[in-house]
Amino acid sequence: MKTTWKNAIVWCTTVFLTLAAVIAFYFLLLNGSSIMKTVHSIFSSLTSIWLGIGMAYVLDPIIVAGERVLRKRNMSQIPARVLTIVAVLALVFLLVFLIFSRLIPKLFETINSLLGDLPGMQATFNSYLDRVNEWNPQVYEYILSVINFITDWINTNLYTTINTITQSFLGLINGIVNLFVALIVLVYAQMSKERFIGQAKKLLYAVCHHKGAATWILDICRQANLIFSGFITGKIIDSAIVGVICFICLSILKIPYVLLISVVIGVTNIIPVFGPFIGAIPCAILLLFVEPWDCLVFVIFILILQQIDGNIIGPRILGNSTGVSAFWVIVAILVFSNLLGIVGMIVGVPIFATLYYIIKRIVEEELARQDLPTDSMDYVRLERIDENNQLIYLKDDAAKKSLAKRRSPQEFWNDTKNTAVLLKKAGERKYREFKSKHEKNGES
């Protein structure tokens, strides 16, 4: 009797939970847009919190290093941390002050100079168009149609552009307020980071009853922390070095708008693989209208600089912080740029590297449980695994036979032509049979 009641309770609970899940799913389908707007508004209201936590995470290695130095001088933990945070914030404020007092005015001077050079650029562009017209009038007409389309689009969307600029200015003021709040969050996060870490671990072990699974999750979080901190911090340092080198070398080469170009190259270099090209293309177009020779020199210099950065500077700073190949880096950038935009292009690589590490660890643990090798190179020439977990590899004769079976392109083309001829003959035969049958039916 008790068993019957237990089964009935379990059955009723299952039905109730299933109906509740169906109703919840139906509610989400009906109100998906409003729920997403609510979630987006909640995340937007916490912008300063996310910004402060992100700043605390990026500056954490510097704060930890400074605190370690002060602790070696027999200073207790709390005064050492407070002094380090104050020194780091003072350094950040000094950097911001230098940017706004020195760099921003120089950038405005460069932009004003660029605006003053616009008539000369237009004359150069018109001379290019005249040469194109002499060379090929059709190409000239096509370029004019593109220019007219762009001009019409700008005139049509002028109000929207002005509105966007106004909104951006208001967003800048809001960003300054969020930055001030983020600095306060940074201080609180740094002063209480041990407590937050302890609370997170306590919650994990309270929710996850299987201690091995909780320990596994903690190991994954530690590896993700190493990937993110190593990649983001290293990429910022690498981009700063590239920007400084670009400024020094372009100044020696006497390239115009050197400060503006160096800032663009340094900032876009944060984006892996595609960043240098994203920054270099508009700069090269700008120089093309000023002086084509400077544009050619700049393009050659950027190619050399990116080779130096990719083979010398980057590996020494970043090392193998992500643990993924260049192929997967490109895949991560393409996928996450579509999902998260510019932010996805920056953080997509460490996110993908973390997922890659999780999958790799699960696969290797399962193979180790089956007493199988975990090195990928052990499976390159694998033919099969027998019932005794022994790896059977392809023999050289079998490999040669498989290579011998491969047809050359000429053989493949001949086989294709022969197949087409046979299909044609079969179709003609079927057509004749159908025609003769149709004629017999007509006579009868």
PDB file of N, CA, C and O in Angstrom, residues 369-424:
ATOM      1  N   ARG A 369      40.380   6.934 -18.462  1.00  0.00           N
ATOM      2  CA  ARG A 369      39.572   5.945 -17.744  1.00  0.00           C
ATOM      3  C   ARG A 369      39.514   4.622 -18.504  1.00  0.00           C
ATOM      4  O   ARG A 369      39.418   3.556 -17.894  1.00  0.00           O
ATOM      5  N   GLN A 370      39.593   4.700 -19.845  1.00  0.00           N
ATOM      6  CA  GLN A 370      39.594   3.487 -20.659  1.00  0.00           C
ATOM      7  C   GLN A 370      40.995   2.961 -20.952  1.00  0.00           C
ATOM      8  O   GLN A 370      41.154   2.070 -21.783  1.00  0.00           O
ATOM      9  N   ASP A 371      42.007   3.529 -20.263  1.00  0.00           N
ATOM     10  CA  ASP A 371      43.421   3.130 -20.451  1.00  0.00           C
ATOM     11  C   ASP A 371      43.873   3.321 -21.895  1.00  0.00           C
ATOM     12  O   ASP A 371      44.591   2.488 -22.463  1.00  0.00           O
ATOM     13  N   LEU A 372      43.445   4.417 -22.503  1.00  0.00           N
ATOM     14  CA  LEU A 372      43.843   4.753 -23.869  1.00  0.00           C
ATOM     15  C   LEU A 372      44.732   5.989 -23.843  1.00  0.00           C
ATOM     16  O   LEU A 372      44.621   6.822 -22.937  1.00  0.00           O
ATOM     17  N   PRO A 373      45.632   6.123 -24.815  1.00  0.00           N
ATOM     18  CA  PRO A 373      46.512   7.301 -24.831  1.00  0.00           C
ATOM     19  C   PRO A 373      45.719   8.581 -25.077  1.00  0.00           C
ATOM     20  O   PRO A 373      44.682   8.576 -25.740  1.00  0.00           O
ATOM     21  N   THR A 374      46.233   9.683 -24.532  1.00  0.00           N
ATOM     22  CA  THR A 374      45.567  10.983 -24.651  1.00  0.00           C
ATOM     23  C   THR A 374      46.232  11.896 -25.673  1.00  0.00           C
ATOM     24  O   THR A 374      45.677  12.953 -25.993  1.00  0.00           O
ATOM     25  N   ASP A 375      47.379  11.528 -26.181  1.00  0.00           N
ATOM     26  CA  ASP A 375      48.062  12.360 -27.170  1.00  0.00           C
ATOM     27  C   ASP A 375      47.402  12.185 -28.536  1.00  0.00           C
ATOM     28  O   ASP A 375      47.191  11.067 -29.003  1.00  0.00           O
ATOM     29  N   SER A 376      47.065  13.314 -29.178  1.00  0.00           N
ATOM     30  CA  SER A 376      46.377  13.259 -30.474  1.00  0.00           C
ATOM     31  C   SER A 376      47.229  12.595 -31.548  1.00  0.00           C
ATOM     32  O   SER A 376      46.690  11.965 -32.469  1.00  0.00           O
ATOM     33  N   MET A 377      48.545  12.729 -31.464  1.00  0.00           N
ATOM     34  CA  MET A 377      49.415  12.159 -32.483  1.00  0.00           C
ATOM     35  C   MET A 377      49.395  10.636 -32.469  1.00  0.00           C
ATOM     36  O   MET A 377      49.764  10.003 -33.461  1.00  0.00           O
ATOM     37  N   ASP A 378      48.969  10.041 -31.351  1.00  0.00           N
ATOM     38  CA  ASP A 378      48.870   8.578 -31.297  1.00  0.00           C
ATOM     39  C   ASP A 378      47.723   8.042 -32.133  1.00  0.00           C
ATOM     40  O   ASP A 378      47.634   6.829 -32.352  1.00  0.00           O
ATOM     41  N   TYR A 379      46.821   8.916 -32.590  1.00  0.00           N
ATOM     42  CA  TYR A 379      45.646   8.482 -33.340  1.00  0.00           C
ATOM     43  C   TYR A 379      45.729   8.845 -34.825  1.00  0.00           C
ATOM     44  O   TYR A 379      44.768   8.617 -35.555  1.00  0.00           O
ATOM     45  N   VAL A 380      46.846   9.408 -35.265  1.00  0.00           N
ATOM     46  CA  VAL A 380      46.948   9.844 -36.661  1.00  0.00           C
ATOM     47  C   VAL A 380      46.884   8.660 -37.609  1.00  0.00           C
ATOM     48  O   VAL A 380      46.120   8.656 -38.584  1.00  0.00           O
ATOM     49  N   ARG A 381      47.661   7.621 -37.343  1.00  0.00           N
ATOM     50  CA  ARG A 381      47.706   6.439 -38.218  1.00  0.00           C
ATOM     51  C   ARG A 381      46.910   5.275 -37.637  1.00  0.00           C
ATOM     52  O   ARG A 381      47.157   4.115 -37.945  1.00  0.00           O
ATOM     53  N   LEU A 382      45.925   5.601 -36.775  1.00  0.00           N
ATOM     54  CA  LEU A 382      45.117   4.558 -36.144  1.00  0.00           C
ATOM     55  C   LEU A 382      44.145   3.946 -37.151  1.00  0.00           C
ATOM     56  O   LEU A 382      43.479   4.668 -37.900  1.00  0.00           O
ATOM     57  N   GLU A 383      44.105   2.606 -37.173  1.00  0.00           N
ATOM     58  CA  GLU A 383      43.126   1.906 -38.010  1.00  0.00           C
ATOM     59  C   GLU A 383      41.898   1.541 -37.203  1.00  0.00           C
ATOM     60  O   GLU A 383      40.773   1.781 -37.617  1.00  0.00           O
ATOM     61  N   ARG A 384      42.106   0.977 -35.985  1.00  0.00           N
ATOM     62  CA  ARG A 384      40.997   0.588 -35.123  1.00  0.00           C
ATOM     63  C   ARG A 384      41.547   0.277 -33.740  1.00  0.00           C
ATOM     64  O   ARG A 384      42.770   0.231 -33.525  1.00  0.00           O
ATOM     65  N   ILE A 385      40.641   0.090 -32.793  1.00  0.00           N
ATOM     66  CA  ILE A 385      40.978  -0.335 -31.438  1.00  0.00           C
ATOM     67  C   ILE A 385      40.285  -1.667 -31.195  1.00  0.00           C
ATOM     68  O   ILE A 385      39.055  -1.766 -31.338  1.00  0.00           O
ATOM     69  N   ASP A 386      41.046  -2.691 -30.857  1.00  0.00           N
ATOM     70  CA  ASP A 386      40.454  -4.023 -30.696  1.00  0.00           C
ATOM     71  C   ASP A 386      39.763  -4.139 -29.339  1.00  0.00           C
ATOM     72  O   ASP A 386      39.723  -3.193 -28.533  1.00  0.00           O
ATOM     73  N   GLU A 387      39.228  -5.340 -29.089  1.00  0.00           N
ATOM     74  CA  GLU A 387      38.468  -5.552 -27.852  1.00  0.00           C
ATOM     75  C   GLU A 387      39.338  -5.502 -26.604  1.00  0.00           C
ATOM     76  O   GLU A 387      38.835  -5.352 -25.488  1.00  0.00           O
ATOM     77  N   ASN A 388      40.660  -5.624 -26.751  1.00  0.00           N
ATOM     78  CA  ASN A 388      41.575  -5.553 -25.613  1.00  0.00           C
ATOM     79  C   ASN A 388      42.158  -4.152 -25.405  1.00  0.00           C
ATOM     80  O   ASN A 388      43.174  -3.994 -24.720  1.00  0.00           O
ATOM     81  N   ASN A 389      41.528  -3.167 -26.028  1.00  0.00           N
ATOM     82  CA  ASN A 389      41.988  -1.779 -25.937  1.00  0.00           C
ATOM     83  C   ASN A 389      43.389  -1.588 -26.522  1.00  0.00           C
ATOM     84  O   ASN A 389      44.117  -0.690 -26.097  1.00  0.00           O
ATOM     85  N   GLN A 390      43.728  -2.418 -27.494  1.00  0.00           N
ATOM     86  CA  GLN A 390      45.008  -2.277 -28.174  1.00  0.00           C
ATOM     87  C   GLN A 390      44.815  -1.463 -29.452  1.00  0.00           C
ATOM     88  O   GLN A 390      43.890  -1.704 -30.219  1.00  0.00           O
ATOM     89  N   LEU A 391      45.691  -0.506 -29.667  1.00  0.00           N
ATOM     90  CA  LEU A 391      45.598   0.349 -30.841  1.00  0.00           C
ATOM     91  C   LEU A 391      46.250  -0.350 -32.030  1.00  0.00           C
ATOM     92  O   LEU A 391      47.427  -0.734 -31.969  1.00  0.00           O
ATOM     93  N   ILE A 392      45.474  -0.546 -33.091  1.00  0.00           N
ATOM     94  CA  ILE A 392      45.957  -1.170 -34.310  1.00  0.00           C
ATOM     95  C   ILE A 392      46.190  -0.061 -35.335  1.00  0.00           C
ATOM     96  O   ILE A 392      45.269   0.677 -35.687  1.00  0.00           O
ATOM     97  N   TYR A 393      47.439   0.020 -35.790  1.00  0.00           N
ATOM     98  CA  TYR A 393      47.815   1.104 -36.695  1.00  0.00           C
ATOM     99  C   TYR A 393      47.844   0.601 -38.140  1.00  0.00           C
ATOM    100  O   TYR A 393      47.978  -0.600 -38.396  1.00  0.00           O
ATOM    101  N   LEU A 394      47.715   1.534 -39.070  1.00  0.00           N
ATOM    102  CA  LEU A 394      47.817   1.226 -40.485  1.00  0.00           C
ATOM    103  C   LEU A 394      49.244   0.815 -40.819  1.00  0.00           C
ATOM    104  O   LEU A 394      50.203   1.442 -40.368  1.00  0.00           O
ATOM    105  N   LYS A 395      49.356  -0.241 -41.614  1.00  0.00           N
ATOM    106  CA  LYS A 395      50.681  -0.658 -42.067  1.00  0.00           C
ATOM    107  C   LYS A 395      51.102   0.184 -43.265  1.00  0.00           C
ATOM    108  O   LYS A 395      50.285   0.801 -43.935  1.00  0.00           O
ATOM    109  N   ASP A 396      52.396   0.189 -43.517  1.00  0.00           N
ATOM    110  CA  ASP A 396      52.908   0.979 -44.652  1.00  0.00           C
ATOM    111  C   ASP A 396      52.337   0.498 -45.965  1.00  0.00           C
ATOM    112  O   ASP A 396      52.037   1.278 -46.865  1.00  0.00           O
ATOM    113  N   ASP A 397      52.166  -0.858 -46.096  1.00  0.00           N
ATOM    114  CA  ASP A 397      51.600  -1.395 -47.340  1.00  0.00           C
ATOM    115  C   ASP A 397      50.164  -0.917 -47.535  1.00  0.00           C
ATOM    116  O   ASP A 397      49.754  -0.559 -48.643  1.00  0.00           O
ATOM    117  N   ALA A 398      49.403  -0.903 -46.418  1.00  0.00           N
ATOM    118  CA  ALA A 398      48.018  -0.451 -46.522  1.00  0.00           C
ATOM    119  C   ALA A 398      47.949   1.022 -46.882  1.00  0.00           C
ATOM    120  O   ALA A 398      47.111   1.457 -47.672  1.00  0.00           O
ATOM    121  N   ALA A 399      48.882   1.797 -46.308  1.00  0.00           N
ATOM    122  CA  ALA A 399      48.914   3.225 -46.628  1.00  0.00           C
ATOM    123  C   ALA A 399      49.267   3.441 -48.091  1.00  0.00           C
ATOM    124  O   ALA A 399      48.683   4.284 -48.773  1.00  0.00           O
ATOM    125  N   LYS A 400      50.231   2.647 -48.580  1.00  0.00           N
ATOM    126  CA  LYS A 400      50.613   2.780 -49.987  1.00  0.00           C
ATOM    127  C   LYS A 400      49.460   2.379 -50.894  1.00  0.00           C
ATOM    128  O   LYS A 400      49.226   2.996 -51.930  1.00  0.00           O
ATOM    129  N   LYS A 401      48.721   1.302 -50.505  1.00  0.00           N
ATOM    130  CA  LYS A 401      47.586   0.880 -51.323  1.00  0.00           C
ATOM    131  C   LYS A 401      46.509   1.961 -51.357  1.00  0.00           C
ATOM    132  O   LYS A 401      45.887   2.210 -52.386  1.00  0.00           O
ATOM    133  N   SER A 402      46.283   2.594 -50.168  1.00  0.00           N
ATOM    134  CA  SER A 402      45.272   3.654 -50.137  1.00  0.00           C
ATOM    135  C   SER A 402      45.697   4.830 -51.000  1.00  0.00           C
ATOM    136  O   SER A 402      44.872   5.467 -51.655  1.00  0.00           O
ATOM    137  N   LEU A 403      47.004   5.128 -51.010  1.00  0.00           N
ATOM    138  CA  LEU A 403      47.490   6.197 -51.873  1.00  0.00           C
ATOM    139  C   LEU A 403      47.390   5.805 -53.343  1.00  0.00           C
ATOM    140  O   LEU A 403      47.109   6.636 -54.202  1.00  0.00           O
ATOM    141  N   ALA A 404      47.665   4.507 -53.625  1.00  0.00           N
ATOM    142  CA  ALA A 404      47.605   4.047 -55.006  1.00  0.00           C
ATOM    143  C   ALA A 404      46.179   4.090 -55.551  1.00  0.00           C
ATOM    144  O   ALA A 404      45.965   4.265 -56.743  1.00  0.00           O
ATOM    145  N   LYS A 405      45.197   3.952 -54.621  1.00  0.00           N
ATOM    146  CA  LYS A 405      43.806   3.967 -55.057  1.00  0.00           C
ATOM    147  C   LYS A 405      43.333   5.369 -55.431  1.00  0.00           C
ATOM    148  O   LYS A 405      42.300   5.519 -56.078  1.00  0.00           O
ATOM    149  N   ARG A 406      44.069   6.364 -54.991  1.00  0.00           N
ATOM    150  CA  ARG A 406      43.679   7.724 -55.312  1.00  0.00           C
ATOM    151  C   ARG A 406      43.895   8.006 -56.798  1.00  0.00           C
ATOM    152  O   ARG A 406      44.956   7.743 -57.342  1.00  0.00           O
ATOM    153  N   ARG A 407      42.871   8.558 -57.442  1.00  0.00           N
ATOM    154  CA  ARG A 407      42.948   8.820 -58.869  1.00  0.00           C
ATOM    155  C   ARG A 407      43.473  10.221 -59.118  1.00  0.00           C
ATOM    156  O   ARG A 407      43.233  11.141 -58.337  1.00  0.00           O
ATOM    157  N   SER A 408      44.157  10.359 -60.232  1.00  0.00           N
ATOM    158  CA  SER A 408      44.643  11.675 -60.629  1.00  0.00           C
ATOM    159  C   SER A 408      43.477  12.498 -61.159  1.00  0.00           C
ATOM    160  O   SER A 408      42.414  11.961 -61.496  1.00  0.00           O
ATOM    161  N   PRO A 409      43.632  13.821 -61.259  1.00  0.00           N
ATOM    162  CA  PRO A 409      42.542  14.651 -61.802  1.00  0.00           C
ATOM    163  C   PRO A 409      42.147  14.266 -63.223  1.00  0.00           C
ATOM    164  O   PRO A 409      40.963  14.318 -63.581  1.00  0.00           O
ATOM    165  N   GLN A 410      43.141  13.859 -64.047  1.00  0.00           N
ATOM    166  CA  GLN A 410      42.822  13.455 -65.417  1.00  0.00           C
ATOM    167  C   GLN A 410      41.975  12.184 -65.436  1.00  0.00           C
ATOM    168  O   GLN A 410      41.002  12.072 -66.211  1.00  0.00           O
ATOM    169  N   GLU A 411      42.325  11.201 -64.563  1.00  0.00           N
ATOM    170  CA  GLU A 411      41.531   9.976 -64.474  1.00  0.00           C
ATOM    171  C   GLU A 411      40.114  10.278 -63.982  1.00  0.00           C
ATOM    172  O   GLU A 411      39.139   9.698 -64.463  1.00  0.00           O
ATOM    173  N   PHE A 412      40.020  11.157 -63.008  1.00  0.00           N
ATOM    174  CA  PHE A 412      38.698  11.528 -62.501  1.00  0.00           C
ATOM    175  C   PHE A 412      37.855  12.176 -63.610  1.00  0.00           C
ATOM    176  O   PHE A 412      36.656  11.902 -63.743  1.00  0.00           O
ATOM    177  N   TRP A 413      38.480  13.032 -64.412  1.00  0.00           N
ATOM    178  CA  TRP A 413      37.768  13.702 -65.503  1.00  0.00           C
ATOM    179  C   TRP A 413      37.341  12.699 -66.577  1.00  0.00           C
ATOM    180  O   TRP A 413      36.216  12.776 -67.101  1.00  0.00           O
ATOM    181  N   ASN A 414      38.213  11.730 -66.882  1.00  0.00           N
ATOM    182  CA  ASN A 414      37.848  10.705 -67.861  1.00  0.00           C
ATOM    183  C   ASN A 414      36.689   9.860 -67.361  1.00  0.00           C
ATOM    184  O   ASN A 414      35.764   9.537 -68.122  1.00  0.00           O
ATOM    185  N   ASP A 415      36.729   9.475 -66.087  1.00  0.00           N
ATOM    186  CA  ASP A 415      35.627   8.697 -65.523  1.00  0.00           C
ATOM    187  C   ASP A 415      34.327   9.488 -65.557  1.00  0.00           C
ATOM    188  O   ASP A 415      33.242   8.936 -65.828  1.00  0.00           O
ATOM    189  N   THR A 416      34.413  10.775 -65.282  1.00  0.00           N
ATOM    190  CA  THR A 416      33.212  11.617 -65.311  1.00  0.00           C
ATOM    191  C   THR A 416      32.626  11.679 -66.723  1.00  0.00           C
ATOM    192  O   THR A 416      31.403  11.585 -66.919  1.00  0.00           O
ATOM    193  N   LYS A 417      33.505  11.843 -67.733  1.00  0.00           N
ATOM    194  CA  LYS A 417      33.024  11.884 -69.116  1.00  0.00           C
ATOM    195  C   LYS A 417      32.410  10.543 -69.514  1.00  0.00           C
ATOM    196  O   LYS A 417      31.361  10.511 -70.173  1.00  0.00           O
ATOM    197  N   ASN A 418      33.046   9.438 -69.136  1.00  0.00           N
ATOM    198  CA  ASN A 418      32.485   8.126 -69.478  1.00  0.00           C
ATOM    199  C   ASN A 418      31.126   7.925 -68.827  1.00  0.00           C
ATOM    200  O   ASN A 418      30.198   7.385 -69.445  1.00  0.00           O
ATOM    201  N   THR A 419      30.994   8.373 -67.565  1.00  0.00           N
ATOM    202  CA  THR A 419      29.711   8.243 -66.878  1.00  0.00           C
ATOM    203  C   THR A 419      28.638   9.077 -67.571  1.00  0.00           C
ATOM    204  O   THR A 419      27.487   8.640 -67.729  1.00  0.00           O
ATOM    205  N   ALA A 420      29.011  10.281 -68.009  1.00  0.00           N
ATOM    206  CA  ALA A 420      28.050  11.143 -68.705  1.00  0.00           C
ATOM    207  C   ALA A 420      27.618  10.519 -70.023  1.00  0.00           C
ATOM    208  O   ALA A 420      26.433  10.580 -70.396  1.00  0.00           O
ATOM    209  N   VAL A 421      28.564   9.891 -70.745  1.00  0.00           N
ATOM    210  CA  VAL A 421      28.219   9.231 -72.011  1.00  0.00           C
ATOM    211  C   VAL A 421      27.268   8.068 -71.766  1.00  0.00           C
ATOM    212  O   VAL A 421      26.277   7.887 -72.493  1.00  0.00           O
ATOM    213  N   LEU A 422      27.523   7.266 -70.726  1.00  0.00           N
ATOM    214  CA  LEU A 422      26.638   6.143 -70.413  1.00  0.00           C
ATOM    215  C   LEU A 422      25.247   6.626 -70.032  1.00  0.00           C
ATOM    216  O   LEU A 422      24.231   6.029 -70.429  1.00  0.00           O
ATOM    217  N   LEU A 423      25.163   7.708 -69.252  1.00  0.00           N
ATOM    218  CA  LEU A 423      23.855   8.249 -68.879  1.00  0.00           C
ATOM    219  C   LEU A 423      23.115   8.779 -70.105  1.00  0.00           C
ATOM    220  O   LEU A 423      21.889   8.626 -70.222  1.00  0.00           O
ATOM    221  N   LYS A 424      23.862   9.401 -71.018  1.00  0.00           N
ATOM    222  CA  LYS A 424      23.231   9.905 -72.226  1.00  0.00           C
ATOM    223  C   LYS A 424      22.661   8.757 -73.057  1.00  0.00           C
ATOM    224  O   LYS A 424      21.528   8.830 -73.555  1.00  0.00           O
TER     225      LYS A 424
END
